[in-house]
Amino acid sequence: MQNSVTARCYSSSVLVNKMNFDIVIYNGVIVTVNPDFDIIDDGLVCIKDGKLKRVEARNGDLPLPEARETIDAGGGIIMPGLINTHTHLPMTLFRGLADDLPLTKWLNEYIFPAEEKHIRPETVRPGTLTACAEMILSGTTTCCDGYFFEEDVAAAVNETGLRAVLGQGVIDFPAPGVPHPDDNINNALKFVQKWQSISPLITPSIFCHSPYTCSETTLKKAKNAAAAENVLFQIHIAETQSEYDQIQAQQRATPVKYLDNIGILDKNTLLVHCVWLDDDDFEIIAQRQAKVSHNPESNMKLASGIAPVPKLLTAGITVGLGTDGCASNNDLDLFREMDTAAKLHKVNVLDPTVMDAGTVLKMATIGSAGAIGLEKDIGSLEVAKHADIIIIDTFKPHLVPRYNPVSQIVYAAQGSDVRDVIVNGKVLLRNRKLLTIELEDILKKVADIAAVVKAT
């Protein structure tokens, strides 16, 4: 029975001259994540020119609107694509390289040396494409990245059809692609200026690694460059207790207060991690309208701590969900991240009502969109927004029965349940088949790179 449903999922209209829409999706429960959090039991989504034109209940007495392509959701869930607010895409190359280590040892003794030896344009490309394939296959339609050789990252991401905010990495010592630290800001600025006009799917950004690897001068210059170009400024902040103690000793301020003192915090600043915060930090972040990326699994794995997300949300701060890179997570599956985020905070405060499924789903969609400055364009299924949509196949033992689709998404669904992915009105995944990435050759290249990494 399921095969027959799958077989009739897609059809093409022969009435080309009378065509109204590019894609029509029907026969599914729509979880809109709009301001009213509307859920439409028997929904209809119509797409034209990459935009959502109709999101509504279907009138079964009427024929489907004419379209170039119709997609039968098979009774599954139709929802906004997930948005990953913190990635290091090429670090798929280091997945599993240095597990079960504290952050400082992991970073200084393993990751930084591996990057120095092995990160170059010819390795960044297959690493990035592997990450993109993983994200598409698990329902992520937009990511926010920060890394080196971001020019090559952007070119690879753009090939796949994913939407992305991509930040050129800035750090105060020789780094891949920037052997002279004095060039780090100019290099980032050139990247931003070039990619502002190349693709509507790629939004450039500037990413400073942290306040302990970037001087005050570097942080200010990078933020000024980002502000001049009106792009997002990203930074790891308050991730570990050792970082907190170091900044306190050096600056006589918390990491967040230090950034505020030097003029870094504003509505176009994304603070990644925010695990170690003082009470005053919440007010500072809220007043400056800075945003936060929450990465629970990475923080857990590196034993960095638990970010006070419920307090951040209570303070009115926009919080998005992220996975971090594959070297510290070790996956890019936001369905797993949602489940972890919900349960981690419940057990941390011993309150099962904290971080309910709706709150967490918002965090992975419209909240994440707000965190990276794209909430007017993506993050919910609303007319006039970009058509970034995923369809979940719920005809599976672990997804029946379905009393509450939102709870089902957060607590039961897996990335592998995503059947179809559409970004900007273009189908990237159809019946679990990638349409823009030739995966076999890429995975072989990654295996070859890993063999070299392991041998050195």
Short mmCIF file of N, CA and C in Angstrom, two decimals, residues 33 44-45 63 73 127 164 168 212 214 246 267 287 299 325 330 357 395 407 440 452:
data_model
loop_
_atom_site.label_atom_id
_atom_site.label_comp_id
_atom_site.label_asym_id
_atom_site.label_seq_id
_atom_site.Cartn_x
_atom_site.Cartn_y
_atom_site.Cartn_z
N VAL A 33 3.77 26.92 11.81
CA VAL A 33 4.63 27.71 12.70
C VAL A 33 4.44 29.20 12.43
N LEU A 44 -3.22 22.36 1.83
CA LEU A 44 -2.86 22.62 0.44
C LEU A 44 -1.81 23.73 0.43
N VAL A 45 -0.69 23.47 -0.23
CA VAL A 45 0.37 24.47 -0.37
C VAL A 45 0.63 24.68 -1.86
N PRO A 63 -11.26 20.31 -7.58
CA PRO A 63 -10.02 19.73 -8.10
C PRO A 63 -8.80 20.50 -7.60
N ALA A 73 1.53 14.35 -0.31
CA ALA A 73 2.28 14.17 0.93
C ALA A 73 2.00 12.85 1.60
N GLY A 127 34.12 18.06 1.81
CA GLY A 127 33.63 18.13 3.18
C GLY A 127 32.33 18.90 3.28
N ALA A 164 21.77 29.58 2.82
CA ALA A 164 22.80 29.63 3.86
C ALA A 164 23.25 31.05 4.15
N GLN A 168 32.98 34.10 6.80
CA GLN A 168 34.42 33.88 6.69
C GLN A 168 35.05 33.99 8.07
N TYR A 212 38.81 34.84 23.05
CA TYR A 212 40.13 34.40 23.51
C TYR A 212 41.08 34.06 22.37
N CYS A 214 40.71 36.12 19.42
CA CYS A 214 40.69 37.38 18.67
C CYS A 214 40.91 38.54 19.65
N GLN A 246 38.85 33.20 32.23
CA GLN A 246 39.93 33.92 31.55
C GLN A 246 39.53 35.35 31.21
N LYS A 267 21.65 44.11 17.07
CA LYS A 267 20.66 43.19 16.49
C LYS A 267 21.25 42.30 15.40
N GLN A 287 18.66 43.96 25.76
CA GLN A 287 18.68 45.39 25.43
C GLN A 287 19.33 45.64 24.08
N ASN A 299 27.53 21.09 23.38
CA ASN A 299 27.84 21.52 24.74
C ASN A 299 27.87 20.34 25.70
N GLY A 325 29.72 21.91 14.63
CA GLY A 325 30.32 21.11 13.58
C GLY A 325 30.32 19.62 13.91
N ASN A 330 28.17 14.47 16.90
CA ASN A 330 28.91 14.44 15.65
C ASN A 330 28.03 14.38 14.41
N ALA A 357 7.22 21.05 23.35
CA ALA A 357 7.49 20.73 21.95
C ALA A 357 7.29 21.93 21.03
N PHE A 395 4.22 7.34 7.81
CA PHE A 395 3.69 5.99 7.68
C PHE A 395 4.77 5.00 8.15
N SER A 407 4.34 17.39 18.80
CA SER A 407 5.05 16.46 19.68
C SER A 407 5.70 15.34 18.87
N GLU A 440 27.87 9.50 -4.23
CA GLU A 440 28.83 8.39 -4.21
C GLU A 440 30.28 8.87 -4.40
N VAL A 452 44.22 9.98 4.78
CA VAL A 452 45.42 10.82 4.92
C VAL A 452 45.46 11.45 6.31
#
